[in-house]
GROMACS .gro file of C-alpha atoms in nm:
model
  472
    1MET     CA    1  -0.854 -24.022  10.666
    2ALA     CA    2  -1.086 -23.912  10.385
    3LYS     CA    3  -1.372 -24.116  10.527
    4ALA     CA    4  -1.319 -23.963  10.871
    5VAL     CA    5  -1.333 -23.610  10.726
    6LYS     CA    6  -1.664 -23.679  10.550
    7ARG     CA    7  -1.837 -23.780  10.872
    8GLU     CA    8  -2.090 -23.538  11.014
    9TRP     CA    9  -2.008 -23.359  11.338
   10SER     CA   10  -2.302 -23.530  11.510
   11ASP     CA   11  -2.133 -23.868  11.455
   12TRP     CA   12  -1.872 -23.772  11.711
   13LEU     CA   13  -2.133 -23.702  11.979
   14ASN     CA   14  -2.278 -23.946  12.224
   15PRO     CA   15  -2.550 -24.133  12.029
   16VAL     CA   16  -2.780 -24.125  12.332
   17LEU     CA   17  -2.743 -23.747  12.346
   18VAL     CA   18  -2.843 -23.714  11.979
   19LYS     CA   19  -3.142 -23.943  12.032
   20GLU     CA   20  -3.255 -23.754  12.341
   21ILE     CA   21  -3.244 -23.413  12.171
   22ARG     CA   22  -3.439 -23.543  11.872
   23GLN     CA   23  -3.702 -23.699  12.096
   24TYR     CA   24  -3.734 -23.380  12.299
   25PHE     CA   25  -3.817 -23.172  11.992
   26HIS     CA   26  -4.048 -23.436  11.843
   27ASN     CA   27  -4.255 -23.473  12.161
   28PHE     CA   28  -4.580 -23.279  12.142
   29GLY     CA   29  -4.619 -23.264  12.520
   30ILE     CA   30  -4.279 -23.103  12.569
   31LEU     CA   31  -4.344 -22.850  12.292
   32ALA     CA   32  -4.680 -22.772  12.453
   33VAL     CA   33  -4.509 -22.705  12.789
   34MET     CA   34  -4.270 -22.463  12.619
   35GLY     CA   35  -4.560 -22.288  12.445
   36VAL     CA   36  -4.750 -22.253  12.771
   37LEU     CA   37  -4.433 -22.118  12.935
   38LEU     CA   38  -4.404 -21.841  12.676
   39VAL     CA   39  -4.774 -21.755  12.698
   40VAL     CA   40  -4.768 -21.740  13.079
   41GLN     CA   41  -4.462 -21.518  13.082
   42LEU     CA   42  -4.617 -21.290  12.820
   43MET     CA   43  -4.927 -21.259  13.041
   44MET     CA   44  -4.700 -21.176  13.336
   45LEU     CA   45  -4.543 -20.901  13.129
   46VAL     CA   46  -4.882 -20.760  13.032
   47VAL     CA   47  -5.004 -20.759  13.392
   48MET     CA   48  -4.682 -20.594  13.512
   49GLN     CA   49  -4.707 -20.328  13.240
   50TYR     CA   50  -5.067 -20.258  13.338
   51GLN     CA   51  -4.972 -20.212  13.703
   52VAL     CA   52  -4.686 -19.981  13.610
   53SER     CA   53  -4.909 -19.771  13.383
   54GLU     CA   54  -5.179 -19.749  13.648
   55SER     CA   55  -4.936 -19.621  13.910
   56ARG     CA   56  -4.786 -19.374  13.656
   57SER     CA   57  -4.439 -19.488  13.755
   58ALA     CA   58  -4.260 -19.815  13.815
   59PHE     CA   59  -4.254 -19.914  14.181
   60SER     CA   60  -3.916 -19.992  14.330
   61ASP     CA   61  -3.937 -20.373  14.328
   62SER     CA   62  -4.126 -20.427  14.002
   63GLY     CA   63  -3.822 -20.579  13.834
   64ALA     CA   64  -3.760 -20.816  14.127
   65VAL     CA   65  -4.124 -20.929  14.123
   66MET     CA   66  -4.114 -20.983  13.748
   67PHE     CA   67  -3.790 -21.177  13.767
   68GLY     CA   68  -3.921 -21.393  14.053
   69LEU     CA   69  -4.226 -21.490  13.848
   70VAL     CA   70  -4.013 -21.562  13.541
   71ALA     CA   71  -3.762 -21.768  13.740
   72GLY     CA   72  -4.038 -21.970  13.910
   73SER     CA   73  -4.214 -22.054  13.583
   74MET     CA   74  -3.880 -22.133  13.423
   75GLY     CA   75  -3.786 -22.377  13.700
   76LEU     CA   76  -4.125 -22.549  13.687
   77ALA     CA   77  -4.107 -22.588  13.308
   78ALA     CA   78  -3.752 -22.724  13.327
   79PHE     CA   79  -3.860 -22.976  13.591
   80LEU     CA   80  -4.156 -23.097  13.384
   81VAL     CA   81  -3.960 -23.120  13.060
   82CYS     CA   82  -3.628 -23.258  13.185
   83ALA     CA   83  -3.695 -23.447  13.510
   84PHE     CA   84  -4.049 -23.573  13.460
   85GLY     CA   85  -4.020 -23.612  13.082
   86ALA     CA   86  -3.690 -23.801  13.102
   87MET     CA   87  -3.835 -24.030  13.370
   88LEU     CA   88  -4.143 -24.121  13.163
   89ARG     CA   89  -3.944 -24.181  12.846
   90PHE     CA   90  -3.673 -24.387  13.014
   91THR     CA   91  -3.934 -24.595  13.197
   92GLY     CA   92  -4.097 -24.678  12.864
   93GLU     CA   93  -3.761 -24.774  12.715
   94ARG     CA   94  -3.669 -25.001  13.003
   95ARG     CA   95  -4.006 -25.174  12.997
   96ASP     CA   96  -3.972 -25.254  12.626
   97ARG     CA   97  -3.678 -25.483  12.553
   98GLU     CA   98  -3.673 -25.370  12.189
   99LEU     CA   99  -3.600 -25.010  12.295
  100ASP     CA  100  -3.366 -25.079  12.587
  101PHE     CA  101  -3.006 -24.984  12.500
  102SER     CA  102  -2.863 -25.227  12.751
  103TYR     CA  103  -3.001 -25.518  12.545
  104ILE     CA  104  -2.976 -25.407  12.180
  105THR     CA  105  -2.646 -25.211  12.166
  106VAL     CA  106  -2.292 -25.230  12.297
  107ILE     CA  107  -2.317 -24.882  12.451
  108THR     CA  108  -2.195 -24.896  12.809
  109PRO     CA  109  -2.431 -24.805  13.095
  110ASN     CA  110  -2.211 -24.508  13.177
  111ARG     CA  111  -2.252 -24.363  12.826
  112ILE     CA  112  -2.628 -24.423  12.836
  113ILE     CA  113  -2.677 -24.230  13.160
  114TRP     CA  114  -2.426 -23.963  13.059
  115GLY     CA  115  -2.603 -23.909  12.727
  116LYS     CA  116  -2.940 -23.873  12.893
  117LEU     CA  117  -2.805 -23.627  13.150
  118LEU     CA  118  -2.637 -23.420  12.879
  119GLY     CA  119  -2.959 -23.418  12.676
  120SER     CA  120  -3.149 -23.284  12.976
  121LEU     CA  121  -2.879 -23.022  13.034
  122VAL     CA  122  -2.915 -22.903  12.674
  123MET     CA  123  -3.291 -22.869  12.724
  124ILE     CA  124  -3.242 -22.675  13.048
  125VAL     CA  125  -3.013 -22.432  12.865
  126PHE     CA  126  -3.273 -22.406  12.586
  127ILE     CA  127  -3.548 -22.320  12.838
  128TYR     CA  128  -3.315 -22.062  12.993
  129ALA     CA  129  -3.272 -21.910  12.648
  130LEU     CA  130  -3.651 -21.895  12.600
  131CYS     CA  131  -3.687 -21.698  12.923
  132LEU     CA  132  -3.389 -21.470  12.862
  133PRO     CA  133  -3.588 -21.188  12.691
  134PHE     CA  134  -3.829 -21.167  12.985
  135MET     CA  135  -3.533 -21.155  13.227
  136VAL     CA  136  -3.390 -20.861  13.032
  137ILE     CA  137  -3.726 -20.685  13.053
  138ALA     CA  138  -3.733 -20.748  13.429
  139TYR     CA  139  -3.390 -20.589  13.456
  140PHE     CA  140  -3.503 -20.273  13.280
  141LEU     CA  141  -3.804 -20.249  13.512
  142ARG     CA  142  -3.545 -20.188  13.789
  143GLY     CA  143  -3.537 -20.326  14.139
  144ILE     CA  144  -3.285 -20.604  14.075
  145ALA     CA  145  -2.920 -20.606  13.973
  146MET     CA  146  -2.782 -20.798  13.678
  147GLY     CA  147  -2.542 -20.986  13.905
  148ASP     CA  148  -2.825 -21.101  14.129
  149MET     CA  149  -3.023 -21.227  13.829
  150PHE     CA  150  -2.722 -21.420  13.701
  151LEU     CA  151  -2.655 -21.565  14.048
  152VAL     CA  152  -3.017 -21.684  14.092
  153ALA     CA  153  -3.026 -21.841  13.745
  154LEU     CA  154  -2.694 -22.013  13.813
  155ALA     CA  155  -2.806 -22.133  14.157
  156MET     CA  156  -3.117 -22.293  14.004
  157LEU     CA  157  -2.909 -22.511  13.772
  158PRO     CA  158  -2.769 -22.762  14.030
  159PRO     CA  159  -3.108 -22.856  14.186
  160LEU     CA  160  -3.258 -22.892  13.839
  161LEU     CA  161  -2.979 -23.131  13.743
  162VAL     CA  162  -3.030 -23.324  14.068
  163ALA     CA  163  -3.405 -23.353  14.003
  164THR     CA  164  -3.335 -23.463  13.646
  165GLN     CA  165  -3.090 -23.728  13.758
  166ALA     CA  166  -3.342 -23.849  14.017
  167GLY     CA  167  -3.597 -23.886  13.737
  168ILE     CA  168  -3.345 -24.080  13.529
  169LEU     CA  169  -3.276 -24.307  13.826
  170VAL     CA  170  -3.648 -24.377  13.870
  171GLY     CA  171  -3.682 -24.442  13.497
  172SER     CA  172  -3.384 -24.679  13.493
  173ALA     CA  173  -3.580 -24.923  13.710
  174GLY     CA  174  -3.851 -24.957  13.442
  175LYS     CA  175  -4.132 -24.978  13.700
  176ARG     CA  176  -4.445 -24.772  13.649
  177TRP     CA  177  -4.536 -24.775  14.017
  178LEU     CA  178  -4.213 -24.589  14.091
  179ILE     CA  179  -4.349 -24.297  13.889
  180GLY     CA  180  -4.625 -24.264  14.146
  181VAL     CA  181  -4.370 -24.283  14.426
  182PHE     CA  182  -4.169 -24.008  14.257
  183CYS     CA  183  -4.478 -23.789  14.227
  184LEU     CA  184  -4.567 -23.844  14.593
  185ALA     CA  185  -4.211 -23.762  14.695
  186MET     CA  186  -4.225 -23.439  14.496
  187PHE     CA  187  -4.561 -23.357  14.656
  188PHE     CA  188  -4.443 -23.413  15.014
  189PHE     CA  189  -4.081 -23.300  14.983
  190GLY     CA  190  -4.111 -23.044  14.704
  191GLN     CA  191  -4.230 -22.767  14.932
  192PRO     CA  192  -3.956 -22.822  15.197
  193ALA     CA  193  -3.700 -22.833  14.915
  194ALA     CA  194  -3.832 -22.503  14.777
  195LEU     CA  195  -3.815 -22.349  15.124
  196PHE     CA  196  -3.462 -22.478  15.165
  197PHE     CA  197  -3.367 -22.319  14.832
  198ALA     CA  198  -3.535 -21.992  14.937
  199ALA     CA  199  -3.339 -21.997  15.264
  200PHE     CA  200  -3.022 -22.055  15.066
  201LEU     CA  201  -3.094 -21.753  14.845
  202TRP     CA  202  -3.183 -21.544  15.151
  203GLY     CA  203  -2.853 -21.627  15.315
  204LEU     CA  204  -2.679 -21.558  14.985
  205PHE     CA  205  -2.811 -21.205  14.946
  206ARG     CA  206  -2.790 -21.097  15.311
  207GLY     CA  207  -2.433 -20.992  15.257
  208THR     CA  208  -2.296 -21.173  15.563
  209ASP     CA  209  -1.935 -21.277  15.606
  210SER     CA  210  -2.019 -21.642  15.532
  211VAL     CA  211  -2.152 -21.591  15.178
  212GLY     CA  212  -1.857 -21.776  15.030
  213ALA     CA  213  -1.909 -22.068  15.268
  214ILE     CA  214  -2.280 -22.083  15.178
  215ILE     CA  215  -2.205 -22.093  14.806
  216PHE     CA  216  -1.936 -22.357  14.854
  217LEU     CA  217  -2.158 -22.578  15.069
  218TRP     CA  218  -2.445 -22.548  14.821
  219CYS     CA  219  -2.223 -22.653  14.530
  220VAL     CA  220  -2.071 -22.942  14.728
  221PHE     CA  221  -2.410 -23.067  14.848
  222CYS     CA  222  -2.558 -23.067  14.497
  223ALA     CA  223  -2.245 -23.222  14.347
  224ILE     CA  224  -2.242 -23.510  14.598
  225LEU     CA  225  -2.613 -23.576  14.554
  226LEU     CA  226  -2.585 -23.559  14.176
  227GLY     CA  227  -2.286 -23.794  14.172
  228LEU     CA  228  -2.458 -24.046  14.398
  229LEU     CA  229  -2.774 -24.049  14.186
  230TYR     CA  230  -2.562 -24.081  13.871
  231ALA     CA  231  -2.369 -24.379  14.010
  232LEU     CA  232  -2.693 -24.546  14.121
  233SER     CA  233  -2.840 -24.495  13.774
  234VAL     CA  234  -2.538 -24.658  13.612
  235ALA     CA  235  -2.572 -24.949  13.856
  236ALA     CA  236  -2.944 -24.984  13.778
  237VAL     CA  237  -2.883 -25.000  13.402
  238SER     CA  238  -2.596 -25.250  13.437
  239SER     CA  239  -2.657 -25.622  13.419
  240ARG     CA  240  -2.738 -25.782  13.752
  241PHE     CA  241  -2.466 -26.040  13.688
  242SER     CA  242  -2.200 -25.770  13.657
  243ASN     CA  243  -2.020 -25.577  13.928
  244ARG     CA  244  -2.295 -25.317  13.930
  245MET     CA  245  -2.217 -25.166  14.273
  246LEU     CA  246  -1.854 -25.092  14.186
  247PRO     CA  247  -1.918 -24.731  14.064
  248VAL     CA  248  -2.140 -24.658  14.364
  249ARG     CA  249  -1.885 -24.784  14.617
  250LEU     CA  250  -1.600 -24.604  14.443
  251PHE     CA  251  -1.796 -24.279  14.452
  252LEU     CA  252  -1.875 -24.323  14.822
  253VAL     CA  253  -1.512 -24.400  14.906
  254GLY     CA  254  -1.396 -24.103  14.699
  255THR     CA  255  -1.641 -23.875  14.884
  256PHE     CA  256  -1.512 -24.008  15.215
  257VAL     CA  257  -1.150 -23.940  15.116
  258CYS     CA  258  -1.235 -23.586  15.002
  259SER     CA  259  -1.442 -23.504  15.313
  260PRO     CA  260  -1.157 -23.320  15.493
  261LEU     CA  261  -1.114 -23.105  15.182
  262ILE     CA  262  -1.478 -23.001  15.214
  263GLY     CA  263  -1.411 -22.870  15.563
  264LEU     CA  264  -1.099 -22.696  15.435
  265GLY     CA  265  -1.298 -22.529  15.158
  266VAL     CA  266  -1.568 -22.413  15.399
  267ALA     CA  267  -1.306 -22.266  15.635
  268LEU     CA  268  -1.126 -22.082  15.356
  269ALA     CA  269  -1.444 -21.963  15.182
  270GLY     CA  270  -1.594 -21.842  15.511
  271GLY     CA  271  -1.279 -21.667  15.631
  272MET     CA  272  -1.231 -21.907  15.925
  273THR     CA  273  -0.859 -21.959  15.881
  274ALA     CA  274  -0.808 -21.998  16.255
  275ASP     CA  275  -1.045 -22.298  16.273
  276ILE     CA  276  -0.926 -22.499  15.973
  277GLY     CA  277  -0.837 -22.804  16.184
  278LYS     CA  278  -1.177 -22.810  16.355
  279ALA     CA  279  -1.361 -22.769  16.026
  280MET     CA  280  -1.168 -23.053  15.864
  281LEU     CA  281  -1.230 -23.291  16.157
  282VAL     CA  282  -1.601 -23.211  16.180
  283SER     CA  283  -1.633 -23.249  15.803
  284LEU     CA  284  -1.454 -23.584  15.815
  285THR     CA  285  -1.685 -23.717  16.085
  286ALA     CA  286  -2.006 -23.568  15.942
  287VAL     CA  287  -1.952 -23.656  15.575
  288GLY     CA  288  -1.770 -23.981  15.657
  289SER     CA  289  -2.042 -24.105  15.891
  290THR     CA  290  -2.313 -24.016  15.639
  291VAL     CA  291  -2.124 -24.202  15.365
  292ALA     CA  292  -2.093 -24.506  15.593
  293ALA     CA  293  -2.468 -24.496  15.664
  294LEU     CA  294  -2.545 -24.477  15.290
  295CYS     CA  295  -2.307 -24.763  15.213
  296ALA     CA  296  -2.467 -24.983  15.481
  297THR     CA  297  -2.822 -24.903  15.371
  298LEU     CA  298  -2.743 -24.980  15.007
  299ALA     CA  299  -2.577 -25.306  15.114
  300ALA     CA  300  -2.905 -25.419  15.270
  301PHE     CA  301  -3.068 -25.392  14.925
  302GLU     CA  302  -2.806 -25.609  14.751
  303ARG     CA  303  -2.769 -25.982  14.710
  304LEU     CA  304  -2.559 -26.145  14.978
  305ASP     CA  305  -2.264 -26.258  14.766
  306PRO     CA  306  -2.133 -26.109  14.441
  307GLY     CA  307  -2.137 -26.426  14.233
  308GLU     CA  308  -1.869 -26.624  14.051
  309ARG     CA  309  -1.839 -26.376  13.762
  310VAL     CA  310  -1.742 -26.091  13.995
  311ARG     CA  311  -1.505 -26.311  14.194
  312ARG     CA  312  -1.310 -26.396  13.878
  313GLN     CA  313  -1.241 -26.025  13.822
  314ARG     CA  314  -1.050 -25.988  14.148
  315PRO     CA  315  -0.671 -25.946  14.116
  316ARG     CA  316  -0.436 -26.212  14.246
  317ASN     CA  317  -0.246 -25.968  14.463
  318PRO     CA  318  -0.373 -26.015  14.824
  319VAL     CA  319  -0.398 -25.642  14.894
  320GLY     CA  320  -0.569 -25.571  14.563
  321ARG     CA  321  -0.798 -25.868  14.616
  322VAL     CA  322  -0.914 -25.734  14.953
  323CYS     CA  323  -0.962 -25.380  14.822
  324HIS     CA  324  -1.150 -25.502  14.516
  325GLY     CA  325  -1.368 -25.722  14.733
  326LEU     CA  326  -1.466 -25.430  14.955
  327VAL     CA  327  -1.584 -25.211  14.665
  328SER     CA  328  -1.745 -25.494  14.469
  329SER     CA  329  -2.107 -25.603  14.477
  330GLY     CA  330  -2.237 -25.804  14.768
  331ALA     CA  331  -2.411 -25.724  15.094
  332TRP     CA  332  -2.139 -25.872  15.314
  333SER     CA  333  -1.860 -25.665  15.156
  334GLY     CA  334  -2.079 -25.354  15.163
  335ILE     CA  335  -2.158 -25.375  15.532
  336LEU     CA  336  -1.791 -25.445  15.612
  337LEU     CA  337  -1.684 -25.140  15.411
  338ALA     CA  338  -1.943 -24.928  15.595
  339HIS     CA  339  -1.804 -25.031  15.933
  340LEU     CA  340  -1.448 -24.959  15.823
  341LEU     CA  341  -1.546 -24.610  15.708
  342LEU     CA  342  -1.732 -24.545  16.033
  343ALA     CA  343  -1.431 -24.666  16.232
  344VAL     CA  344  -1.208 -24.413  16.055
  345ALA     CA  345  -1.465 -24.139  16.125
  346ALA     CA  346  -1.477 -24.245  16.490
  347LEU     CA  347  -1.098 -24.229  16.505
  348ALA     CA  348  -1.122 -23.864  16.399
  349VAL     CA  349  -1.339 -23.805  16.708
  350PHE     CA  350  -1.037 -23.884  16.925
  351PHE     CA  351  -0.833 -23.612  16.753
  352ALA     CA  352  -1.131 -23.375  16.781
  353TYR     CA  353  -1.132 -23.437  17.157
  354ARG     CA  354  -0.775 -23.309  17.172
  355LEU     CA  355  -0.894 -22.972  17.035
  356ASP     CA  356  -1.194 -22.883  17.255
  357SER     CA  357  -1.510 -23.037  17.399
  358ALA     CA  358  -1.748 -22.859  17.162
  359THR     CA  359  -1.577 -22.998  16.852
  360TRP     CA  360  -1.566 -23.343  17.010
  361PHE     CA  361  -1.938 -23.340  17.085
  362ASP     CA  362  -2.031 -23.233  16.729
  363ALA     CA  363  -1.809 -23.503  16.580
  364PHE     CA  364  -1.931 -23.780  16.810
  365PHE     CA  365  -2.294 -23.678  16.752
  366TRP     CA  366  -2.261 -23.754  16.378
  367VAL     CA  367  -2.087 -24.087  16.440
  368SER     CA  368  -2.346 -24.196  16.695
  369GLY     CA  369  -2.645 -24.093  16.482
  370CYS     CA  370  -2.520 -24.273  16.170
  371SER     CA  371  -2.439 -24.586  16.371
  372TYR     CA  372  -2.810 -24.661  16.391
  373PHE     CA  373  -2.831 -24.700  16.013
  374LEU     CA  374  -2.553 -24.959  16.028
  375PHE     CA  375  -2.748 -25.135  16.303
  376TYR     CA  376  -3.060 -25.160  16.083
  377ALA     CA  377  -2.858 -25.285  15.785
  378ASN     CA  378  -2.680 -25.547  15.998
  379ILE     CA  379  -3.009 -25.687  16.125
  380ALA     CA  380  -3.155 -25.695  15.773
  381ILE     CA  381  -2.851 -25.873  15.628
  382TRP     CA  382  -2.846 -26.119  15.916
  383ALA     CA  383  -3.215 -26.198  15.858
  384ALA     CA  384  -3.163 -26.232  15.482
  385GLY     CA  385  -2.873 -26.471  15.542
  386ASN     CA  386  -3.081 -26.697  15.768
  387TRP     CA  387  -3.420 -26.680  15.594
  388LYS     CA  388  -3.376 -26.655  15.218
  389VAL     CA  389  -3.747 -26.630  15.150
  390LEU     CA  390  -3.772 -26.255  15.089
  391PRO     CA  391  -3.537 -26.003  14.925
  392GLY     CA  392  -3.302 -25.807  15.148
  393TRP     CA  393  -3.493 -25.480  15.119
  394CYS     CA  394  -3.800 -25.648  15.274
  395TYR     CA  395  -3.605 -25.742  15.585
  396TRP     CA  396  -3.461 -25.390  15.598
  397ALA     CA  397  -3.814 -25.245  15.584
  398PHE     CA  398  -3.929 -25.480  15.861
  399THR     CA  399  -3.629 -25.378  16.072
  400VAL     CA  400  -3.700 -25.006  16.028
  401ILE     CA  401  -4.066 -25.061  16.116
  402ALA     CA  402  -3.980 -25.262  16.428
  403PHE     CA  403  -3.700 -25.039  16.560
  404VAL     CA  404  -3.801 -24.693  16.436
  405VAL     CA  405  -4.167 -24.661  16.337
  406LEU     CA  406  -4.322 -24.857  16.624
  407PRO     CA  407  -4.113 -24.686  16.898
  408LEU     CA  408  -4.205 -24.346  16.754
  409LEU     CA  409  -4.575 -24.436  16.755
  410LEU     CA  410  -4.560 -24.570  17.111
  411SER     CA  411  -4.371 -24.266  17.235
  412GLY     CA  412  -4.626 -24.038  17.068
  413ILE     CA  413  -4.913 -24.223  17.236
  414VAL     CA  414  -4.742 -24.206  17.574
  415THR     CA  415  -4.670 -23.834  17.529
  416LEU     CA  416  -5.034 -23.764  17.440
  417ALA     CA  417  -5.138 -23.955  17.751
  418GLY     CA  418  -4.960 -23.694  17.963
  419ARG     CA  419  -4.630 -23.871  18.034
  420HIS     CA  420  -4.298 -23.735  17.915
  421ASP     CA  421  -4.051 -24.008  18.013
  422VAL     CA  422  -4.021 -24.163  17.667
  423ASP     CA  423  -3.641 -24.169  17.642
  424VAL     CA  424  -3.621 -24.546  17.688
  425MET     CA  425  -3.867 -24.608  17.405
  426LEU     CA  426  -3.650 -24.413  17.160
  427LEU     CA  427  -3.320 -24.585  17.237
  428THR     CA  428  -3.333 -24.783  16.910
  429THR     CA  429  -3.385 -24.466  16.704
  430PRO     CA  430  -3.150 -24.174  16.629
  431PHE     CA  431  -3.413 -23.941  16.778
  432CYS     CA  432  -3.294 -24.027  17.128
  433LEU     CA  433  -2.987 -23.810  17.059
  434ILE     CA  434  -3.203 -23.499  17.023
  435ASN     CA  435  -3.299 -23.511  17.390
  436SER     CA  436  -2.988 -23.427  17.586
  437SER     CA  437  -3.143 -23.501  17.924
  438GLY     CA  438  -3.014 -23.857  17.914
  439GLY     CA  439  -2.655 -23.745  17.941
  440GLY     CA  440  -2.347 -23.831  17.738
  441TRP     CA  441  -2.406 -24.206  17.763
  442MET     CA  442  -2.680 -24.173  17.500
  443LEU     CA  443  -2.408 -24.114  17.240
  444LEU     CA  444  -2.263 -24.458  17.312
  445PHE     CA  445  -2.583 -24.654  17.255
  446GLY     CA  446  -2.581 -24.628  16.874
  447PRO     CA  447  -2.223 -24.754  16.827
  448ALA     CA  448  -2.292 -25.034  17.077
  449LEU     CA  449  -2.597 -25.148  16.877
  450ALA     CA  450  -2.398 -25.135  16.551
  451ALA     CA  451  -2.110 -25.336  16.697
  452GLY     CA  452  -2.339 -25.597  16.853
  453SER     CA  453  -2.543 -25.644  16.535
  454LEU     CA  454  -2.220 -25.672  16.333
  455LEU     CA  455  -2.105 -25.958  16.554
  456LEU     CA  456  -2.444 -26.124  16.507
  457ALA     CA  457  -2.432 -26.087  16.128
  458GLY     CA  458  -2.068 -26.195  16.114
  459PHE     CA  459  -2.140 -26.508  16.314
  460ALA     CA  460  -2.422 -26.596  16.076
  461ARG     CA  461  -2.191 -26.538  15.779
  462LEU     CA  462  -1.914 -26.757  15.916
  463SER     CA  463  -2.154 -27.036  16.011
  464ARG     CA  464  -2.301 -27.039  15.656
  465PRO     CA  465  -2.042 -27.031  15.377
  466ALA     CA  466  -2.113 -26.846  15.053
  467GLU     CA  467  -2.362 -27.025  14.830
  468GLY     CA  468  -2.332 -26.814  14.518
  469GLY     CA  469  -2.547 -26.529  14.641
  470ARG     CA  470  -2.916 -26.456  14.653
  471ARG     CA  471  -3.045 -26.198  14.408
  472SER     CA  472  -3.256 -25.920  14.542
   0.00000   0.00000   0.00000
């Protein structure tokens, strides 16, 4: 007991968290970003004070303009320090075996990723604290309420955590070329993401009756995306001989089970108590179909069979053995789980049809659109099972190019040539559902492709017994 009392308080913390915080404050680049942040915000304050003094009186929205500039610079600094900085540092650690925790310590992958995420959260709070004086000055310039400032600062936290976790996921691969991919993704998708966030804030401050539903959906969307990226990061850090897809599949199944609760929360938060049943059914089909599509796509990137080590972990109980096999690593189990989840979502369409036609169409639209992703994964897994020359993700890329990219290019060429009957060319893509001129039978084409490709992949699996699995 005496030895336990003498221990420092930091000994009880996650060791990865302590290491991350120390590295943050010993990194010259990160300290330089914080210094530039303070200088830029001080210049903003000087410019704003000059404009106020020139006009002899503060204009009505001076505080809102000042707070917008402070919040924008704060978000950019937090992204550079936490998301980009964590990605670069983790990539360097994974490339060097002497620095990689998964090789030199007994710390579990979950504690490694959790420590890194907590370290980034501490730095985000620290950057918030650096910008707090300028936010107070913006409040006294008038034009913005304290509650609005608090709500904006709080709404910025979830996307910053999602971006940070995405950087950690990229860094967990230990590939430098993925850093370039991450930068290109931020370049192409950063602006739409910023516009989406601006639209969210606009809907938040319009004072409509659905403000509660908007806030709830925003929190749920960020939480699901953050949890998925976290589970993928844990899987990436885990040994490839372990059951690395178990946390990912458990998270996806848990999201599927909780999908009706999401619809219930939206109905209650938006004051739609009369449409609770419709909201729950649409949420089950929309979220459930999306989860099935994600599960199938991830299965195409896995090795075909889990391996002998994972098989030995299965319980002897037949029911437990089947359930454990579905959530364990392996492309075959992943694609089977995806089809089971999609079948449950499709069953909810039948109950939606009993309510009204509009709810039925919305529900079936999600099921049909996500069926195409199962079709692509089935073809990729079938090809990987027959020709074990390339990894599974290569066959998935070839499938997407053959059934999505090429039809889109051909339809674009035909449209530019003056013809508009391109519906047949888009039958192998989800974009055919956008054009409603084909009638209701277009909704049946996606599930038919998924079912046919599943039979093809299942026949290939039964004709070739498991051979220990091919690593991707």
